[in-house]
Coordinates of C-alpha atoms in Angstrom, one line a residue:
X1 CA 6.3 4.5 -74.0
X2 CA 4.4 3.1 -71.0
X3 CA 1.9 5.4 -69.3
X4 CA 3.9 5.5 -66.1
X5 CA 6.8 7.0 -68.1
X6 CA 4.6 9.8 -69.6
X7 CA 3.3 11.1 -66.2
X8 CA 5.8 13.9 -66.2
X9 CA 7.3 14.9 -69.5
X10 CA 10.2 17.2 -69.5
X11 CA 8.7 20.7 -69.5
X12 CA 6.8 20.3 -66.2
X13 CA 9.2 18.2 -64.3
X14 CA 11.4 21.0 -63.1
X15 CA 8.4 23.2 -62.3
X16 CA 6.8 20.8 -59.9
X17 CA 9.8 18.8 -58.6
X18 CA 9.0 19.6 -55.0
X19 CA 5.3 18.9 -55.2
X20 CA 4.2 15.8 -53.3
X21 CA 1.7 15.2 -56.1
X22 CA 4.6 14.3 -58.3
X23 CA 6.0 11.6 -56.0
X24 CA 2.6 10.1 -55.4
X25 CA 1.5 9.9 -59.0
X26 CA 4.8 8.7 -60.3
X27 CA 4.6 5.7 -57.9
X28 CA 1.2 4.7 -59.1
X29 CA 0.5 2.0 -61.7
X30 CA -1.6 3.2 -64.6
X31 CA -3.8 1.2 -66.9
X32 CA -2.0 0.4 -70.1
X33 CA -3.6 2.3 -73.0
X34 CA -2.7 4.0 -76.1
X35 CA -2.4 7.7 -75.6
X36 CA -5.3 9.8 -76.7
X37 CA -4.9 13.1 -78.5
X38 CA -7.1 16.0 -79.4
X39 CA -6.6 18.5 -82.2
X40 CA -6.4 22.3 -82.0
X41 CA -6.2 24.3 -85.2
X42 CA -4.0 27.4 -84.8
X43 CA -2.0 29.9 -86.8
X44 CA 1.6 31.1 -86.1
X45 CA 4.0 33.6 -87.5
X46 CA 7.8 34.2 -87.6
X47 CA 10.0 36.9 -89.1
X48 CA 11.9 35.8 -92.2
X49 CA 11.4 33.3 -95.0
X50 CA 12.6 29.8 -95.8
X51 CA 12.9 26.6 -93.8
X52 CA 14.1 28.2 -90.5
X53 CA 11.2 30.8 -90.5
X54 CA 8.7 28.0 -91.3
X55 CA 10.0 26.0 -88.3
X56 CA 9.7 29.0 -86.0
X57 CA 6.2 29.8 -87.2
X58 CA 5.2 26.2 -86.5
X59 CA 6.6 26.4 -83.0
X60 CA 4.7 29.7 -82.5
X61 CA 1.5 27.9 -83.5
X62 CA 2.2 25.0 -81.3
X63 CA 2.7 27.2 -78.3
X64 CA -0.5 29.1 -79.0
X65 CA -2.4 25.8 -79.3
X66 CA -1.0 24.6 -76.0
X67 CA -1.9 28.0 -74.4
X68 CA -5.5 27.7 -75.4
X69 CA -5.7 24.1 -74.2
X70 CA -4.2 25.0 -70.8
X71 CA -6.7 27.9 -70.4
X72 CA -9.6 25.5 -71.1
X73 CA -8.5 22.6 -68.9
X74 CA -7.3 24.7 -66.0
X75 CA -10.3 27.1 -66.3
X76 CA -8.0 30.1 -65.9
X77 CA -6.5 33.1 -67.7
X78 CA -3.5 33.2 -65.4
X79 CA -0.7 31.3 -67.2
X80 CA 2.1 32.2 -64.8
X81 CA 2.0 28.7 -63.1
X82 CA 2.4 27.1 -66.5
X83 CA 5.5 28.9 -67.8
X84 CA 7.7 25.8 -67.8
X85 CA 5.1 23.9 -69.8
X86 CA 4.6 26.6 -72.4
X87 CA 8.3 27.0 -73.0
X88 CA 8.5 23.5 -74.5
X89 CA 5.2 23.2 -76.2
X90 CA 6.5 20.7 -78.7
X91 CA 6.7 18.1 -75.8
X92 CA 2.9 18.1 -75.7
X93 CA 2.5 18.1 -79.5
X94 CA 3.9 14.8 -80.8
X95 CA 2.4 15.4 -84.2
X96 CA 1.2 18.3 -86.3
X97 CA -0.1 18.8 -89.8
X98 CA 0.8 22.0 -91.7
X99 CA -2.3 23.1 -93.6
X100 CA -1.0 26.3 -95.0
X101 CA 2.3 28.2 -95.3
X102 CA 2.5 31.8 -96.7
X103 CA 5.0 34.5 -96.9
X104 CA 4.2 38.2 -97.0
X105 CA 6.0 41.1 -98.7
X106 CA 7.1 42.5 -95.4
X107 CA 9.2 39.3 -94.7
X108 CA 6.9 37.3 -92.5
X109 CA 6.1 33.6 -92.7
X110 CA 2.5 32.6 -91.6
X111 CA 1.4 29.0 -91.1
X112 CA -1.8 27.2 -90.1
X113 CA -1.5 23.9 -88.5
X114 CA -3.5 21.1 -86.8
X115 CA -1.7 20.5 -83.6
X116 CA -2.4 17.0 -82.1
X117 CA -1.9 17.4 -78.4
X118 CA -1.2 14.4 -76.1
X119 CA -4.1 14.6 -73.7
X120 CA -3.0 12.4 -70.9
X121 CA 0.4 14.0 -70.1
X122 CA -1.2 17.4 -70.5
X123 CA -4.0 16.6 -68.0
X124 CA -1.5 15.1 -65.6
X125 CA 0.9 18.1 -65.6
X126 CA -1.9 20.7 -65.3
X127 CA -3.3 18.7 -62.3
X128 CA 0.2 18.6 -60.7
X129 CA 0.7 22.3 -61.1
X130 CA -2.8 23.2 -59.8
X131 CA -3.4 20.8 -57.0
X132 CA -1.4 22.8 -54.5
X133 CA -3.3 25.9 -55.6
X134 CA -6.9 24.6 -55.1
X135 CA -8.9 26.7 -52.7
X136 CA -9.6 23.6 -50.7
X137 CA -9.0 19.9 -51.0
X138 CA -12.1 18.2 -52.3
X139 CA -14.3 15.8 -50.4
X140 CA -14.9 12.6 -52.5
X141 CA -17.7 10.2 -52.2
X142 CA -16.8 6.7 -53.4
X143 CA -19.7 4.3 -54.2
X144 CA -18.7 1.1 -55.9
X145 CA -21.1 -1.9 -56.2
X146 CA -18.8 -4.9 -56.2
X147 CA -19.2 -8.6 -56.8
X148 CA -15.8 -10.1 -55.9
X149 CA -17.2 -13.7 -56.1
X150 CA -19.6 -14.7 -58.8
X151 CA -23.0 -15.8 -57.5
X152 CA -22.6 -14.0 -54.2
X153 CA -24.5 -10.8 -53.1
X154 CA -23.0 -7.5 -54.2
X155 CA -20.9 -5.5 -51.7
X156 CA -21.6 -1.8 -51.5
X157 CA -19.5 -0.8 -48.4
X158 CA -15.8 -1.3 -47.9
X159 CA -15.4 -3.6 -50.9
X160 CA -11.9 -4.3 -52.2
X161 CA -12.1 -1.9 -55.1
X162 CA -13.6 0.9 -53.0
X163 CA -10.9 0.4 -50.3
X164 CA -8.1 0.5 -52.9
X165 CA -9.5 3.8 -54.4
X166 CA -9.9 5.3 -50.9
X167 CA -6.4 4.4 -49.8
X168 CA -4.8 5.7 -53.0
X169 CA -6.7 9.0 -53.1
X170 CA -6.1 9.7 -49.4
X171 CA -2.4 10.0 -50.2
X172 CA -3.2 13.2 -52.1
X173 CA -4.8 14.6 -48.9
X174 CA -8.3 14.3 -50.4
X175 CA -11.1 13.6 -47.9
X176 CA -12.6 10.3 -49.1
X177 CA -15.9 8.9 -47.8
X178 CA -17.7 5.7 -48.6
X179 CA -21.3 4.6 -48.9
X180 CA -21.5 4.4 -45.1
X181 CA -21.4 8.2 -45.0
X182 CA -24.7 8.5 -47.0
X183 CA -27.5 10.3 -45.2
X184 CA -30.1 8.9 -45.2
X185 CA -28.5 5.5 -45.6
X186 CA -29.2 3.6 -48.9
X187 CA -29.8 -0.1 -49.2
X188 CA -27.5 -2.2 -51.4
X189 CA -30.3 -2.6 -53.9
X190 CA -30.8 1.2 -54.1
X191 CA -27.0 1.7 -54.7
X192 CA -26.9 -1.1 -57.3
X193 CA -29.7 0.6 -59.2
X194 CA -27.8 3.9 -59.1
X195 CA -24.6 2.4 -60.3
X196 CA -26.3 0.5 -63.1
X197 CA -28.4 3.5 -64.0
X198 CA -27.9 6.0 -66.8
X199 CA -26.2 9.4 -66.9
X200 CA -29.1 11.3 -65.4
X201 CA -29.4 8.8 -62.5
X202 CA -25.7 9.3 -61.6
X203 CA -25.9 13.1 -62.0
X204 CA -28.9 13.3 -59.7
X205 CA -27.2 11.1 -57.1
X206 CA -24.1 13.3 -57.3
X207 CA -26.1 16.5 -56.8
X208 CA -28.2 15.1 -53.9
X209 CA -25.2 14.0 -51.7
X210 CA -23.4 17.3 -51.4
X211 CA -19.8 16.1 -51.9
X212 CA -17.4 17.9 -54.2
X213 CA -16.9 14.8 -56.4
X214 CA -18.7 11.5 -56.7
X215 CA -16.9 8.3 -57.9
X216 CA -19.6 5.9 -58.9
X217 CA -18.5 2.4 -60.1
X218 CA -19.2 -1.2 -60.7
X219 CA -16.8 -4.0 -60.2
X220 CA -17.2 -7.7 -61.0
X221 CA -15.2 -10.9 -61.4
X222 CA -15.5 -13.8 -63.8
X223 CA -13.5 -17.0 -63.6
X224 CA -12.5 -19.9 -65.7
X225 CA -10.2 -23.0 -65.1
X226 CA -6.6 -22.5 -66.2
X227 CA -6.8 -25.9 -67.9
X228 CA -9.5 -28.5 -68.5
X229 CA -10.2 -30.2 -65.2
X230 CA -8.0 -28.0 -63.1
X231 CA -9.1 -26.7 -59.8
X232 CA -7.0 -23.6 -60.3
X233 CA -9.0 -20.8 -61.8
X234 CA -8.1 -17.7 -63.7
X235 CA -10.1 -14.8 -62.1
X236 CA -10.6 -11.7 -64.3
X237 CA -11.7 -8.5 -62.6
X238 CA -13.2 -5.4 -64.3
X239 CA -13.7 -2.0 -62.6
X240 CA -15.8 0.7 -64.3
X241 CA -15.6 4.1 -62.7
X242 CA -17.5 7.3 -63.5
X243 CA -16.4 10.7 -62.1
X244 CA -19.2 13.2 -61.4
X245 CA -19.0 16.8 -60.2
X246 CA -21.0 17.1 -57.1
X247 CA -22.0 20.7 -57.8
X248 CA -23.9 20.3 -61.0
X249 CA -23.9 16.5 -61.6
X250 CA -21.7 16.8 -64.7
X251 CA -19.9 13.6 -65.6
X252 CA -16.3 14.4 -66.0
X253 CA -14.6 11.1 -67.0
X254 CA -15.1 7.4 -67.4
X255 CA -12.3 4.9 -66.5
X256 CA -12.1 1.2 -66.8
X257 CA -9.4 -1.2 -65.6
X258 CA -8.9 -5.0 -65.7
X259 CA -6.8 -7.5 -63.8
X260 CA -6.2 -11.2 -63.8
X261 CA -5.3 -13.4 -60.8
X262 CA -4.9 -17.2 -60.6
X263 CA -5.9 -19.0 -57.5
X264 CA -7.8 -21.7 -55.7
X265 CA -9.7 -19.5 -53.2
X266 CA -12.4 -17.7 -55.2
X267 CA -13.1 -15.1 -52.5
X268 CA -9.5 -14.2 -51.9
X269 CA -8.6 -14.1 -55.6
X270 CA -11.7 -12.1 -56.5
X271 CA -10.9 -9.5 -53.8
X272 CA -7.3 -9.3 -54.9
X273 CA -8.0 -8.8 -58.6
X274 CA -10.6 -6.0 -57.9
X275 CA -8.2 -4.3 -55.5
X276 CA -5.4 -4.5 -58.1
X277 CA -7.6 -3.2 -60.9
X278 CA -8.9 -0.3 -58.9
X279 CA -5.4 0.7 -57.7
X280 CA -4.5 1.2 -61.4
X281 CA -7.2 3.9 -61.6
X282 CA -6.0 6.0 -58.7
X283 CA -3.6 8.2 -60.8
X284 CA -6.1 9.0 -63.5
X285 CA -8.8 9.5 -60.9
X286 CA -6.7 12.0 -58.9
X287 CA -6.1 14.0 -62.1
X288 CA -9.8 13.9 -62.9
X289 CA -10.8 15.1 -59.4
X290 CA -8.4 18.0 -59.6
X291 CA -9.6 19.1 -63.0
X292 CA -13.2 18.8 -61.8
X293 CA -12.4 21.2 -59.0
X294 CA -10.7 23.6 -61.5
X295 CA -13.8 23.5 -63.7
X296 CA -16.0 24.7 -60.9
X297 CA -13.6 27.2 -59.3
X298 CA -15.1 30.3 -61.0
X299 CA -18.5 29.2 -59.8
X300 CA -17.1 29.0 -56.3
X301 CA -15.5 32.4 -56.4
X302 CA -17.1 35.8 -55.7
X303 CA -15.4 39.1 -56.2
X304 CA -16.5 41.8 -53.8
X305 CA -15.7 45.4 -54.6
X306 CA -15.7 47.6 -51.5
X307 CA -16.4 51.4 -51.7
X308 CA -15.2 52.6 -48.2
X309 CA -16.6 56.2 -48.6
X310 CA -13.5 57.4 -46.7
X311 CA -14.0 55.0 -43.7
X312 CA -10.5 53.9 -42.5
X313 CA -10.1 50.1 -42.2
X314 CA -13.5 49.5 -43.8
X315 CA -12.3 46.9 -46.4
X316 CA -10.7 44.8 -43.6
X317 CA -13.9 44.9 -41.6
X318 CA -16.0 43.8 -44.5
X319 CA -13.6 40.9 -45.2
X320 CA -13.9 39.8 -41.6
X321 CA -17.7 40.1 -41.7
X322 CA -18.0 38.1 -44.9
X323 CA -15.6 35.5 -43.7
X324 CA -18.3 34.5 -41.2
X325 CA -21.1 34.3 -43.8
X326 CA -22.8 30.9 -44.2
X327 CA -21.2 29.0 -47.0
X328 CA -18.1 31.1 -47.2
X329 CA -14.9 29.0 -46.8
X330 CA -12.4 31.7 -47.2
X331 CA -11.9 35.5 -47.8
X332 CA -8.8 37.0 -49.4
X333 CA -8.2 40.7 -49.5
X334 CA -6.9 41.5 -53.0
X335 CA -6.8 45.3 -52.6
X336 CA -7.1 47.6 -49.6
X337 CA -6.8 51.2 -50.7
X338 CA -8.4 54.3 -49.1
X339 CA -10.8 54.7 -52.0
X340 CA -11.4 51.1 -53.1
X341 CA -11.1 47.6 -51.8
X342 CA -11.5 44.2 -53.4
X343 CA -12.1 40.8 -51.7
X344 CA -12.2 37.3 -53.2
X345 CA -14.6 35.0 -51.5
X346 CA -14.6 31.2 -51.8
X347 CA -18.4 30.8 -51.9
X348 CA -20.4 28.3 -54.0
X349 CA -23.9 29.2 -52.8
X350 CA -26.6 31.4 -54.3
X351 CA -25.9 35.0 -54.6
X352 CA -29.3 36.0 -53.2
X353 CA -28.4 34.4 -49.9
X354 CA -25.0 36.2 -49.8
X355 CA -26.7 39.6 -50.6
X356 CA -29.2 39.0 -47.7
X357 CA -26.3 38.3 -45.3
X358 CA -24.6 41.6 -46.4
X359 CA -27.7 43.6 -45.7
X360 CA -28.0 42.1 -42.2
X361 CA -24.3 42.3 -41.2
X362 CA -22.6 45.4 -39.9
X363 CA -18.9 46.0 -40.6
X364 CA -16.7 48.6 -38.9
X365 CA -19.6 49.9 -36.9
X366 CA -21.7 50.6 -40.0
X367 CA -24.5 48.8 -41.7
X368 CA -23.7 47.4 -45.2
X369 CA -25.6 47.7 -48.5
X370 CA -25.2 46.0 -51.9
X371 CA -24.8 48.8 -54.4
X372 CA -24.4 46.7 -57.5
X373 CA -24.5 43.0 -58.4
X374 CA -23.6 41.4 -61.7
X375 CA -23.2 37.7 -61.8
X376 CA -20.6 36.6 -59.3
X377 CA -19.4 40.1 -58.6
X378 CA -21.0 42.5 -56.1
X379 CA -20.1 46.0 -54.9
X380 CA -20.8 46.9 -51.3
X381 CA -20.4 50.0 -49.1
X382 CA -21.7 51.7 -46.0
X383 CA -25.4 52.0 -46.0
X384 CA -26.6 55.5 -46.8
X385 CA -29.0 57.2 -44.5
X386 CA -32.6 57.1 -45.7

């Protein structure tokens, strides 16, 4: 089955039919490749004995394996958005190996299996479900060092591959910026050194430039005559793209794509083949960007517990005060009760800076104090008189 056919296997199609992400991804060409899988070892149980009980126990193990994979990929314990996927776990487990099958005196069948999960459709469906639920759409920096024509200087701004990636990713409402947005500006030689550098070089560049995701790539073209003595050349383009998280510099994925174009004009053919090759990467890249944002969402979320001490409207006042704190992109009131409040902040900065802001900021006519702080959770209340 071609990759474009596996973008939306049955269990998720009904759940996300109305999501624009579905329509955009389904229309994209994807690089032809054999589907990868990964293995999760899991146990399952079913009441009864015999062939039917064994089948149900295997299905139970498959569902549990899929559940663990979804929790890891989506970085969440909330499985409600994935109900449709989990109901048909076997669609994501094209193959399994039964390692053990036992029955117990109380009439239960227990199995242990190696579930081989199809990675690409699973990643795509998780991204489709979670993209509309991201706290904010990511800002992506695209830096691709391109040589559309052999022997000519490399292009680092507005090259054909970078333009194709930008155009495709903007259809997902991502904010996409190119090398021209770098501050301070970088020379083509500096960018070429970064693109050709190792993992640490790319990670450092990602952390330095303060975008949510960095796409760092190289694109080149080779050519050869179609036949001996012909002036028509076969131009073969290759695009290598690495996806980095801008928060911690972690490399999330590496993608490659190739294309072939025949033509007389070396410049036009080179640009076309790199544009085509990069366009094939847009679908996988959009999935990777979404999963990169999911991987960091807990680091960008702070839970604030409010102890109002009987002050009416205090939780709402605290939420309003924290919404204006530097680095806070959103504040959602999860609970507003007379004795307790809880607020979720979208905040990726240092907790010390947030605590300092709390101490300097009044809410509801009262000064605030931090009463407890553990990791990304803090408890605040009205400052007590000294």
